[in-house]
Amino acid sequence: MEYARCSGTHASGGVVTSTGNVRPGGRTARVREAVREATLAELADKGYEGLTVEGVALRSGVHKTTVYRRWGSVEGLAADALDLAGGEPWPIPDTGTIEGDLRELARLVLTGFADPEAGPVSTAFISASGRNPVVARALHAFFAARHEQSAVLVTRAVERGELPEGTDAADVVRTAVAPLYYRLFVSGEPVDTAVADRAAASALAAARAGVFRPATASAPPGPGRRGSPPTSPAAEAS
């Protein structure tokens, strides 16, 4: 997962890094950004279970009444932080080959979760999404935005002739990073660079084999299938 913190703290992979760009807008935008920064800091320090409107208000310097009025709850705070992140640029790898790009993408996720500041925030979002539908919808939209941004990896690979036409970019990206999430949040197995590289290589092999292309017309029916020419008794006997 990638999450962005606009203060410029780089956190690849687990929580998106900020590009350092200044978000345009007036006081409303500044208040929203201050609350987002405070939400991330509270998540990093206390996890989702320790996130409170009061804590965010105190850390952001925004009055508690304003936070309640505009965000309503901790679910609203978390969802808005994800919404802001989904619209921010992701440092998409561009190594010149799809093999290198997928490897760097998987490593980006790995280093993000290992980051002492970004990792706990990403973990908090994923943990919260399993218990709260508001956060779950926001996280789904966040990942959808990341898949859309990362589609360029596959687009470039198809143009270079490395992957077949029609390859589903989102499926390639999911397959390249899914083993990392499984180990981190399901099995609890260790995750390292070798694991990330194997996940990327598996995704690449599947993509090259055409696994992520849309389903094509059914193959012509073979012997014994409906619609196939009947076999003669002699052929069956043989």
Coordinates of N, CA and C in Angstrom, one line a residue:
M1 N 0.8 -1.2 0.0 CA 0.0 0.0 0.0 C 0.9 1.2 0.0
E2 N 0.4 2.3 -0.6 CA 1.1 3.5 -0.6 C 0.2 4.6 -0.1
Y3 N 0.7 5.4 0.8 CA -0.1 6.5 1.4 C 0.7 7.7 1.3
A4 N 0.1 8.9 1.0 CA 0.9 10.1 0.9 C 0.7 11.0 2.0
R5 N 1.8 11.5 2.5 CA 1.9 12.5 3.5 C 2.4 13.7 2.9
C6 N 1.7 14.8 2.8 CA 2.1 16.0 2.0 C 3.2 16.7 2.6
S7 N 3.6 16.4 3.8 CA 4.7 17.1 4.4 C 6.0 16.8 3.8
G8 N 6.0 15.7 2.9 CA 7.2 15.4 2.1 C 7.9 14.2 2.7
T9 N 7.4 13.6 3.8 CA 8.0 12.4 4.3 C 7.9 11.3 3.3
H10 N 9.0 10.7 2.9 CA 8.9 9.6 1.9 C 8.6 8.3 2.5
A11 N 7.6 7.6 2.0 CA 7.2 6.4 2.6 C 6.6 5.5 1.5
S12 N 7.5 4.9 0.7 CA 7.1 4.1 -0.4 C 6.5 2.7 0.1
G13 N 5.6 2.3 -0.6 CA 5.1 0.9 -0.3 C 4.0 0.8 0.7
G14 N 4.2 1.3 1.9 CA 3.1 1.1 2.9 C 2.2 2.2 2.9
V15 N 2.6 3.4 2.8 CA 1.8 4.6 2.9 C 2.4 5.6 1.9
V16 N 1.5 6.1 1.0 CA 2.0 6.9 -0.1 C 2.8 8.1 0.2
T17 N 3.9 8.3 -0.5 CA 4.7 9.4 -0.2 C 4.3 10.7 -0.9
S18 N 4.6 11.7 -0.3 CA 4.2 13.0 -0.9 C 5.3 13.4 -1.9
T19 N 4.8 14.1 -2.9 CA 5.8 14.6 -3.9 C 6.3 16.0 -3.5
G20 N 5.8 16.5 -2.4 CA 6.3 17.9 -2.0 C 5.5 19.0 -2.7
N21 N 4.6 18.7 -3.6 CA 3.8 19.7 -4.2 C 2.9 20.4 -3.3
V22 N 2.7 21.7 -3.5 CA 1.8 22.4 -2.6 C 0.3 22.2 -3.1
R23 N -0.6 21.8 -2.2 CA -1.9 21.6 -2.6 C -2.6 23.0 -2.7
P24 N -3.2 23.3 -3.9 CA -3.8 24.6 -4.0 C -5.1 24.7 -3.2
G25 N -5.4 25.9 -2.8 CA -6.7 26.1 -2.0 C -6.5 27.1 -0.9
G26 N -7.6 27.6 -0.4 CA -7.5 28.6 0.7 C -7.6 27.9 2.1
R27 N -8.3 28.6 3.0 CA -8.3 28.1 4.4 C -8.9 26.7 4.5
T28 N -9.9 26.4 3.7 CA -10.6 25.1 3.8 C -9.6 24.0 3.5
A29 N -8.8 24.2 2.4 CA -7.8 23.2 2.0 C -6.7 23.1 3.1
R30 N -6.4 24.2 3.7 CA -5.3 24.2 4.7 C -5.8 23.4 6.0
V31 N -7.1 23.7 6.3 CA -7.6 23.0 7.5 C -7.7 21.5 7.2
R32 N -8.2 21.1 6.0 CA -8.3 19.7 5.6 C -6.9 19.0 5.7
E33 N -5.9 19.7 5.2 CA -4.5 19.2 5.2 C -4.0 19.0 6.6
A34 N -4.3 20.0 7.4 CA -3.8 19.9 8.8 C -4.4 18.7 9.5
V35 N -5.7 18.5 9.3 CA -6.4 17.4 9.9 C -5.9 16.1 9.3
R36 N -5.7 16.0 8.1 CA -5.1 14.8 7.5 C -3.7 14.5 8.1
E37 N -2.9 15.5 8.2 CA -1.6 15.3 8.8 C -1.7 14.8 10.2
A38 N -2.6 15.4 11.0 CA -2.8 15.0 12.4 C -3.4 13.5 12.4
T39 N -4.3 13.2 11.5 CA -4.8 11.9 11.5 C -3.7 10.8 11.2
L40 N -2.8 11.1 10.3 CA -1.7 10.2 10.0 C -0.8 10.0 11.2
A41 N -0.5 11.1 11.8 CA 0.4 11.1 13.0 C -0.2 10.3 14.1
E42 N -1.5 10.5 14.3 CA -2.2 9.8 15.4 C -2.2 8.3 15.1
L43 N -2.5 7.9 13.8 CA -2.4 6.5 13.4 C -1.1 5.9 13.6
A44 N 0.0 6.6 13.3 CA 1.3 6.1 13.4 C 1.7 5.9 14.9
D45 N 1.2 6.8 15.8 CA 1.5 6.7 17.2 C 0.7 5.7 17.9
K46 N -0.6 5.7 17.6 CA -1.6 4.9 18.4 C -2.4 3.8 17.7
G47 N -2.2 3.7 16.4 CA -3.0 2.8 15.6 C -4.5 3.2 15.5
Y48 N -5.2 2.5 14.7 CA -6.6 2.9 14.5 C -7.4 2.8 15.8
E49 N -7.1 1.8 16.7 CA -7.9 1.7 17.9 C -7.7 2.9 18.8
G50 N -6.5 3.6 18.7 CA -6.3 4.8 19.5 C -6.6 6.1 18.8
L51 N -7.2 6.1 17.6 CA -7.5 7.3 16.9 C -8.8 7.9 17.5
T52 N -8.7 9.2 17.8 CA -9.9 9.9 18.4 C -10.0 11.2 17.7
V53 N -11.3 11.7 17.7 CA -11.5 13.1 17.1 C -10.8 14.1 18.0
E54 N -10.8 13.9 19.3 CA -10.2 14.8 20.2 C -8.7 14.9 20.0
G55 N -8.1 13.7 19.8 CA -6.6 13.7 19.6 C -6.2 14.4 18.3
V56 N -7.0 14.1 17.2 CA -6.7 14.8 15.9 C -6.9 16.3 16.1
A57 N -8.0 16.7 16.7 CA -8.2 18.2 16.9 C -7.1 18.8 17.7
L58 N -6.6 18.2 18.7 CA -5.5 18.7 19.5 C -4.2 18.8 18.7
R59 N -3.9 17.8 18.0 CA -2.7 17.7 17.2 C -2.7 18.7 16.0
S60 N -3.9 18.8 15.4 CA -4.0 19.7 14.2 C -4.1 21.1 14.5
G61 N -4.6 21.4 15.7 CA -4.9 22.8 16.1 C -6.2 23.3 15.6
V62 N -7.0 22.4 15.1 CA -8.4 22.7 14.6 C -9.4 22.4 15.7
H63 N -10.3 23.3 15.9 CA -11.2 23.1 17.0 C -12.0 21.8 16.9
K64 N -12.2 21.2 18.0 CA -12.9 19.9 18.0 C -14.3 20.0 17.4
T65 N -15.0 21.1 17.6 CA -16.3 21.2 17.1 C -16.2 21.2 15.5
T66 N -15.2 21.8 15.0 CA -15.1 21.9 13.5 C -14.8 20.5 13.0
V67 N -13.9 19.7 13.7 CA -13.6 18.4 13.2 C -14.8 17.5 13.3
Y68 N -15.6 17.6 14.3 CA -16.8 16.8 14.4 C -17.8 17.2 13.3
R69 N -17.9 18.5 13.1 CA -18.9 19.0 12.1 C -18.5 18.5 10.7
R70 N -17.2 18.6 10.3 CA -16.8 18.3 9.0 C -16.5 16.8 8.7
W71 N -16.0 16.1 9.7 CA -15.6 14.7 9.5 C -16.5 13.7 10.3
G72 N -17.1 14.2 11.3 CA -18.1 13.4 12.0 C -17.6 12.3 13.0
S73 N -16.6 11.6 12.6 CA -16.1 10.4 13.4 C -14.7 10.1 13.0
V74 N -14.1 9.1 13.7 CA -12.8 8.7 13.3 C -12.8 8.0 11.9
E75 N -14.0 7.3 11.6 CA -14.1 6.7 10.3 C -14.1 7.7 9.2
G76 N -14.7 8.9 9.4 CA -14.7 9.9 8.5 C -13.3 10.5 8.3
L77 N -12.5 10.6 9.4 CA -11.2 11.1 9.3 C -10.3 10.2 8.5
A78 N -10.4 8.9 8.8 CA -9.6 7.9 8.0 C -9.9 7.9 6.6
A79 N -11.2 7.9 6.3 CA -11.7 7.9 4.9 C -11.2 9.1 4.1
D80 N -11.3 10.2 4.7 CA -10.9 11.5 4.0 C -9.4 11.5 3.8
A81 N -8.6 10.9 4.7 CA -7.2 10.9 4.5 C -6.8 10.0 3.3
L82 N -7.6 8.9 3.2 CA -7.4 8.0 2.0 C -7.8 8.6 0.7
D83 N -8.9 9.4 0.8 CA -9.4 10.1 -0.4 C -8.4 11.1 -0.9
L84 N -7.8 11.8 0.0 CA -6.8 12.8 -0.4 C -5.6 12.0 -1.0
A85 N -5.2 10.9 -0.5 CA -4.0 10.2 -1.0 C -4.3 9.6 -2.3
G86 N -5.5 9.1 -2.6 CA -5.8 8.5 -3.8 C -5.6 9.4 -5.0
G87 N -5.7 10.7 -4.8 CA -5.6 11.7 -5.9 C -4.2 12.2 -6.1
E88 N -3.2 11.7 -5.3 CA -1.9 12.2 -5.4 C -1.0 11.2 -6.2
P89 N 0.0 11.7 -6.8 CA 0.9 10.9 -7.7 C 1.6 9.8 -6.9
W90 N 1.8 8.7 -7.6 CA 2.5 7.5 -7.0 C 3.8 7.4 -7.8
P91 N 5.0 7.2 -7.1 CA 6.2 7.1 -7.9 C 6.3 5.8 -8.6
I92 N 5.7 5.7 -9.8 CA 5.7 4.5 -10.6 C 7.1 4.2 -11.2
P93 N 7.6 3.0 -11.0 CA 8.9 2.7 -11.5 C 8.9 2.8 -13.1
D94 N 10.1 3.1 -13.6 CA 10.3 3.2 -15.1 C 11.7 2.8 -15.3
T95 N 12.0 1.5 -15.3 CA 13.3 0.9 -15.4 C 13.7 0.6 -16.9
G96 N 12.7 0.7 -17.8 CA 12.9 0.4 -19.2 C 12.5 -1.0 -19.6
T97 N 12.1 -1.9 -18.6 CA 11.6 -3.2 -18.9 C 10.5 -3.5 -17.9
I98 N 9.5 -4.3 -18.3 CA 8.4 -4.7 -17.4 C 9.0 -5.6 -16.3
E99 N 10.0 -6.4 -16.5 CA 10.6 -7.2 -15.5 C 11.1 -6.3 -14.3
G100 N 11.9 -5.2 -14.7 CA 12.4 -4.3 -13.7 C 11.4 -3.5 -13.1
D101 N 10.4 -3.1 -13.8 CA 9.3 -2.3 -13.2 C 8.5 -3.0 -12.2
L102 N 8.1 -4.3 -12.5 CA 7.4 -5.1 -11.5 C 8.2 -5.4 -10.3
R103 N 9.5 -5.7 -10.5 CA 10.4 -5.9 -9.3 C 10.5 -4.7 -8.4
E104 N 10.7 -3.5 -9.0 CA 10.8 -2.3 -8.2 C 9.4 -2.0 -7.5
L105 N 8.3 -2.3 -8.2 CA 7.0 -2.0 -7.6 C 6.8 -2.9 -6.4
A106 N 7.2 -4.2 -6.5 CA 7.0 -5.0 -5.3 C 8.0 -4.6 -4.2
R107 N 9.2 -4.2 -4.5 CA 10.1 -3.7 -3.5 C 9.6 -2.4 -2.9
L108 N 8.9 -1.6 -3.6 CA 8.4 -0.3 -3.1 C 7.4 -0.6 -2.0
V109 N 6.5 -1.6 -2.2 CA 5.5 -2.0 -1.2 C 6.3 -2.5 0.0
L110 N 7.3 -3.4 -0.2 CA 8.0 -4.0 0.9 C 8.7 -2.9 1.8
T111 N 9.4 -2.0 1.1 CA 10.1 -0.9 1.9 C 9.1 0.0 2.6
G112 N 7.9 0.2 2.0 CA 6.9 1.0 2.7 C 6.4 0.4 4.0
F113 N 6.1 -0.9 4.0 CA 5.7 -1.5 5.2 C 6.8 -1.6 6.2
A114 N 8.0 -1.6 5.8 CA 9.2 -1.7 6.7 C 9.5 -0.4 7.3
D115 N 9.0 0.7 6.7 CA 9.3 2.1 7.2 C 8.7 2.3 8.6
P116 N 9.5 2.8 9.5 CA 9.0 2.9 10.9 C 7.8 3.9 11.0
E117 N 7.8 4.9 10.1 CA 6.7 5.9 10.2 C 5.5 5.5 9.3
A118 N 5.8 5.1 8.1 CA 4.7 4.8 7.1 C 4.1 3.4 7.4
G119 N 4.9 2.4 7.8 CA 4.4 1.1 8.0 C 3.2 1.0 8.9
P120 N 3.3 1.6 10.1 CA 2.2 1.5 11.1 C 0.9 2.2 10.6
V121 N 1.1 3.2 9.8 CA -0.1 3.9 9.3 C -0.8 3.0 8.3
S122 N -0.1 2.4 7.4 CA -0.7 1.5 6.4 C -1.3 0.3 7.0
T123 N -0.7 -0.2 8.0 CA -1.2 -1.3 8.8 C -2.5 -1.0 9.5
A124 N -2.5 0.3 10.0 CA -3.8 0.7 10.7 C -4.9 0.8 9.7
F125 N -4.7 1.3 8.5 CA -5.8 1.5 7.5 C -6.3 0.1 7.1
I126 N -5.4 -0.8 6.9 CA -5.8 -2.2 6.5 C -6.6 -2.9 7.6
S127 N -6.1 -2.7 8.8 CA -6.8 -3.3 10.0 C -8.2 -2.7 10.1
A128 N -8.3 -1.4 10.0 CA -9.6 -0.8 10.1 C -10.5 -1.2 9.1
S129 N -10.0 -1.4 7.9 CA -10.9 -1.8 6.7 C -11.6 -3.1 7.0
G130 N -11.0 -4.0 7.8 CA -11.7 -5.2 8.0 C -12.8 -5.2 9.0
R131 N -12.9 -4.0 9.7 CA -13.9 -3.9 10.7 C -14.9 -2.8 10.4
N132 N -14.6 -1.8 9.5 CA -15.4 -0.7 9.3 C -15.7 -0.5 7.8
P133 N -17.0 -0.5 7.4 CA -17.3 -0.5 6.0 C -17.0 0.9 5.4
V134 N -17.0 2.0 6.2 CA -16.6 3.3 5.6 C -15.2 3.3 5.2
V135 N -14.3 2.8 6.1 CA -12.9 2.8 5.8 C -12.6 1.8 4.7
A136 N -13.4 0.7 4.7 CA -13.2 -0.4 3.6 C -13.5 0.2 2.3
R137 N -14.6 1.0 2.1 CA -14.9 1.6 0.8 C -13.8 2.6 0.4
A138 N -13.3 3.4 1.4 CA -12.3 4.4 1.1 C -11.0 3.7 0.6
L139 N -10.7 2.6 1.3 CA -9.5 1.8 0.9 C -9.6 1.2 -0.4
H140 N -10.8 0.7 -0.7 CA -11.0 0.2 -2.1 C -10.8 1.2 -3.1
A141 N -11.4 2.4 -2.9 CA -11.2 3.5 -3.9 C -9.8 3.9 -4.0
F142 N -9.0 3.9 -2.9 CA -7.6 4.2 -2.9 C -6.8 3.3 -3.8
F143 N -7.1 2.0 -3.6 CA -6.4 1.0 -4.4 C -6.8 1.1 -5.9
A144 N -8.0 1.4 -6.1 CA -8.5 1.5 -7.5 C -7.7 2.7 -8.2
A145 N -7.5 3.8 -7.5 CA -6.8 4.9 -8.0 C -5.3 4.5 -8.2
R146 N -4.7 3.7 -7.3 CA -3.3 3.3 -7.5 C -3.2 2.3 -8.7
H147 N -4.2 1.5 -8.9 CA -4.2 0.6 -10.1 C -4.3 1.4 -11.4
E148 N -5.1 2.4 -11.4 CA -5.2 3.2 -12.5 C -3.9 3.9 -12.9
Q149 N -3.2 4.5 -11.8 CA -2.0 5.1 -12.1 C -0.9 4.1 -12.6
S150 N -0.9 2.9 -12.0 CA 0.1 2.0 -12.4 C -0.1 1.3 -13.7
A151 N -1.3 1.5 -14.3 CA -1.6 0.9 -15.6 C -0.5 1.2 -16.6
V152 N 0.2 2.3 -16.5 CA 1.2 2.7 -17.4 C 2.3 1.6 -17.5
L153 N 2.6 0.9 -16.5 CA 3.6 -0.2 -16.5 C 3.3 -1.2 -17.6
V154 N 2.0 -1.6 -17.7 CA 1.6 -2.6 -18.7 C 1.5 -1.9 -20.0
T155 N 1.0 -0.7 -20.1 CA 0.9 0.0 -21.4 C 2.2 0.1 -22.1
R156 N 3.2 0.5 -21.3 CA 4.6 0.6 -21.9 C 5.1 -0.8 -22.3
A157 N 4.8 -1.8 -21.5 CA 5.3 -3.2 -21.8 C 4.6 -3.7 -23.1
V158 N 3.4 -3.4 -23.3 CA 2.7 -3.9 -24.5 C 3.3 -3.2 -25.7
E159 N 3.5 -1.9 -25.6 CA 4.1 -1.1 -26.7 C 5.5 -1.6 -27.0
R160 N 6.2 -2.1 -26.0 CA 7.6 -2.6 -26.3 C 7.6 -4.0 -26.8
G161 N 6.4 -4.6 -26.8 CA 6.3 -6.0 -27.2 C 6.6 -7.0 -26.2
E162 N 6.7 -6.6 -24.9 CA 7.0 -7.5 -23.8 C 5.8 -8.3 -23.3
L163 N 4.6 -7.8 -23.5 CA 3.4 -8.4 -23.0 C 2.4 -8.4 -24.1
P164 N 1.5 -9.4 -24.1 CA 0.4 -9.4 -25.2 C -0.6 -8.3 -25.1
E165 N -1.1 -7.9 -26.2 CA -2.2 -6.9 -26.2 C -3.4 -7.4 -25.3
G166 N -4.0 -6.4 -24.7 CA -5.2 -6.7 -23.9 C -4.9 -7.2 -22.5
T167 N -3.6 -7.2 -22.1 CA -3.2 -7.6 -20.7 C -3.8 -6.6 -19.7
D168 N -4.5 -7.1 -18.7 CA -5.2 -6.3 -17.7 C -4.1 -5.8 -16.7
A169 N -3.9 -4.5 -16.7 CA -2.9 -3.9 -15.9 C -3.1 -4.1 -14.4
A170 N -4.4 -3.9 -14.0 CA -4.7 -4.0 -12.6 C -4.4 -5.4 -12.0
D171 N -4.7 -6.4 -12.8 CA -4.5 -7.8 -12.4 C -3.0 -8.1 -12.3
V172 N -2.2 -7.5 -13.2 CA -0.8 -7.7 -13.2 C -0.2 -7.1 -11.9
V173 N -0.6 -5.9 -11.6 CA -0.1 -5.2 -10.4 C -0.6 -6.0 -9.1
R174 N -1.9 -6.4 -9.1 CA -2.4 -7.1 -7.9 C -1.5 -8.4 -7.7
T175 N -1.3 -9.1 -8.7 CA -0.5 -10.4 -8.6 C 0.9 -10.2 -8.2
A176 N 1.5 -9.0 -8.6 CA 2.9 -8.7 -8.2 C 3.0 -8.4 -6.7
V177 N 2.0 -7.9 -6.1 CA 2.1 -7.5 -4.7 C 1.3 -8.3 -3.7
A178 N 0.3 -9.1 -4.2 CA -0.6 -9.8 -3.3 C 0.2 -10.8 -2.4
P179 N 1.2 -11.5 -2.8 CA 1.9 -12.4 -1.9 C 2.5 -11.6 -0.7
L180 N 2.9 -10.4 -0.9 CA 3.4 -9.6 0.2 C 2.3 -9.3 1.3
Y181 N 1.2 -8.9 0.8 CA 0.1 -8.7 1.7 C -0.4 -10.0 2.4
Y182 N -0.4 -11.1 1.7 CA -0.7 -12.3 2.3 C 0.2 -12.7 3.5
R183 N 1.5 -12.5 3.3 CA 2.4 -12.9 4.3 C 2.3 -11.9 5.5
L184 N 2.1 -10.6 5.2 CA 2.1 -9.6 6.2 C 0.8 -9.7 7.1
F185 N -0.3 -9.9 6.4 CA -1.6 -9.8 7.1 C -2.4 -11.1 7.3
V186 N -1.9 -12.2 6.7 CA -2.7 -13.4 6.8 C -1.8 -14.5 7.5
S187 N -0.7 -14.9 6.8 CA 0.1 -16.0 7.4 C 1.1 -15.6 8.4
G188 N 1.5 -14.3 8.4 CA 2.5 -13.8 9.3 C 3.9 -14.3 9.0
E189 N 4.1 -14.8 7.8 CA 5.4 -15.3 7.4 C 6.4 -14.1 7.1
P190 N 7.7 -14.3 7.2 CA 8.6 -13.2 6.9 C 8.5 -12.7 5.5
V191 N 8.8 -11.5 5.3 CA 8.8 -10.9 4.0 C 10.1 -10.2 3.8
D192 N 10.8 -10.5 2.7 CA 12.1 -9.8 2.4 C 12.1 -9.5 0.9
T193 N 13.3 -9.0 0.4 CA 13.5 -8.7 -1.0 C 13.3 -9.9 -1.9
A194 N 13.8 -11.1 -1.4 CA 13.7 -12.3 -2.2 C 12.2 -12.6 -2.5
V195 N 11.4 -12.5 -1.5 CA 10.0 -12.7 -1.6 C 9.3 -11.8 -2.6
A196 N 9.7 -10.5 -2.5 CA 9.2 -9.5 -3.4 C 9.5 -9.8 -4.8
D197 N 10.8 -10.2 -5.0 CA 11.3 -10.5 -6.4 C 10.6 -11.7 -7.0
R198 N 10.3 -12.7 -6.1 CA 9.6 -13.9 -6.6 C 8.2 -13.5 -7.0
A199 N 7.5 -12.7 -6.2 CA 6.2 -12.3 -6.5 C 6.1 -11.6 -7.8
A200 N 7.1 -10.7 -8.0 CA 7.1 -9.9 -9.3 C 7.4 -10.9 -10.5
A201 N 8.3 -11.8 -10.3 CA 8.6 -12.7 -11.4 C 7.4 -13.6 -11.7
S202 N 6.6 -14.0 -10.7 CA 5.5 -14.9 -10.9 C 4.4 -14.1 -11.7
A203 N 4.2 -12.8 -11.4 CA 3.3 -12.0 -12.1 C 3.7 -11.8 -13.5
L204 N 5.0 -11.6 -13.7 CA 5.5 -11.4 -15.1 C 5.3 -12.7 -15.9
A205 N 5.6 -13.8 -15.4 CA 5.4 -15.1 -16.1 C 4.0 -15.3 -16.5
A206 N 3.1 -15.0 -15.6 CA 1.6 -15.2 -15.9 C 1.2 -14.2 -17.0
A207 N 1.7 -13.0 -16.9 CA 1.3 -11.9 -17.9 C 1.8 -12.3 -19.2
R208 N 3.1 -12.8 -19.3 CA 3.6 -13.2 -20.6 C 2.9 -14.4 -21.2
A209 N 2.3 -15.2 -20.3 CA 1.6 -16.4 -20.8 C 0.1 -16.0 -21.2
G210 N -0.2 -14.8 -21.0 CA -1.6 -14.4 -21.4 C -2.6 -14.6 -20.4
V211 N -2.3 -14.9 -19.2 CA -3.2 -15.2 -18.1 C -4.1 -14.0 -17.9
F212 N -3.6 -12.8 -18.0 CA -4.4 -11.6 -17.6 C -5.1 -10.9 -18.8
R213 N -5.2 -11.7 -19.9 CA -6.0 -11.2 -21.0 C -7.4 -11.5 -20.9
P214 N -8.4 -10.8 -21.5 CA -9.8 -11.1 -21.3 C -10.1 -12.5 -21.9
A215 N -11.1 -13.1 -21.4 CA -11.5 -14.5 -21.9 C -11.9 -14.4 -23.3
T216 N -11.4 -15.3 -24.1 CA -11.7 -15.3 -25.6 C -12.8 -16.3 -25.8
A217 N -13.2 -16.3 -27.1 CA -14.2 -17.3 -27.4 C -13.8 -18.7 -27.1
S218 N -14.8 -19.5 -26.8 CA -14.5 -20.9 -26.4 C -13.8 -21.6 -27.5
A219 N -12.9 -22.5 -27.1 CA -12.2 -23.3 -28.0 C -13.2 -24.2 -28.8
P220 N -12.9 -24.6 -30.0 CA -13.8 -25.6 -30.7 C -14.0 -26.8 -29.9
P221 N -15.2 -27.3 -29.8 CA -15.5 -28.5 -29.0 C -14.7 -29.7 -29.5
G222 N -14.2 -30.5 -28.6 CA -13.4 -31.6 -29.0 C -14.3 -32.9 -28.9
P223 N -13.7 -34.0 -29.1 CA -14.5 -35.3 -29.1 C -15.2 -35.5 -27.7
G224 N -16.4 -35.9 -27.8 CA -17.2 -36.1 -26.6 C -17.9 -34.9 -26.1
R225 N -17.6 -33.7 -26.6 CA -18.2 -32.4 -26.2 C -19.4 -32.1 -27.0
R226 N -20.4 -31.4 -26.4 CA -21.6 -31.1 -27.1 C -21.2 -30.3 -28.3
G227 N -21.8 -30.6 -29.5 CA -21.5 -29.9 -30.7 C -20.4 -30.5 -31.5
S228 N -19.7 -31.5 -31.0 CA -18.7 -32.1 -31.8 C -19.3 -33.2 -32.7
P229 N -18.6 -33.5 -33.8 CA -19.1 -34.5 -34.7 C -19.2 -35.8 -34.0
P230 N -20.2 -36.6 -34.3 CA -20.4 -37.9 -33.6 C -19.2 -38.8 -34.0
T231 N -18.8 -39.6 -33.1 CA -17.7 -40.6 -33.4 C -18.4 -41.9 -33.8
S232 N -17.8 -42.6 -34.7 CA -18.3 -43.9 -35.2 C -18.1 -45.0 -34.2
P233 N -19.0 -46.0 -34.2 CA -18.7 -47.1 -33.3 C -17.4 -47.7 -33.4
A234 N -16.9 -47.8 -34.7 CA -15.5 -48.4 -34.9 C -14.5 -47.5 -34.2
A235 N -14.6 -46.2 -34.3 CA -13.6 -45.3 -33.7 C -13.7 -45.5 -32.2
E236 N -14.9 -45.6 -31.6 CA -15.0 -45.7 -30.2 C -14.4 -47.1 -29.7
A237 N -14.7 -48.1 -30.6 CA -14.1 -49.4 -30.2 C -12.6 -49.5 -30.2
S238 N -12.1 -48.7 -31.1 CA -10.6 -48.7 -31.2 C -10.0 -47.9 -30.1

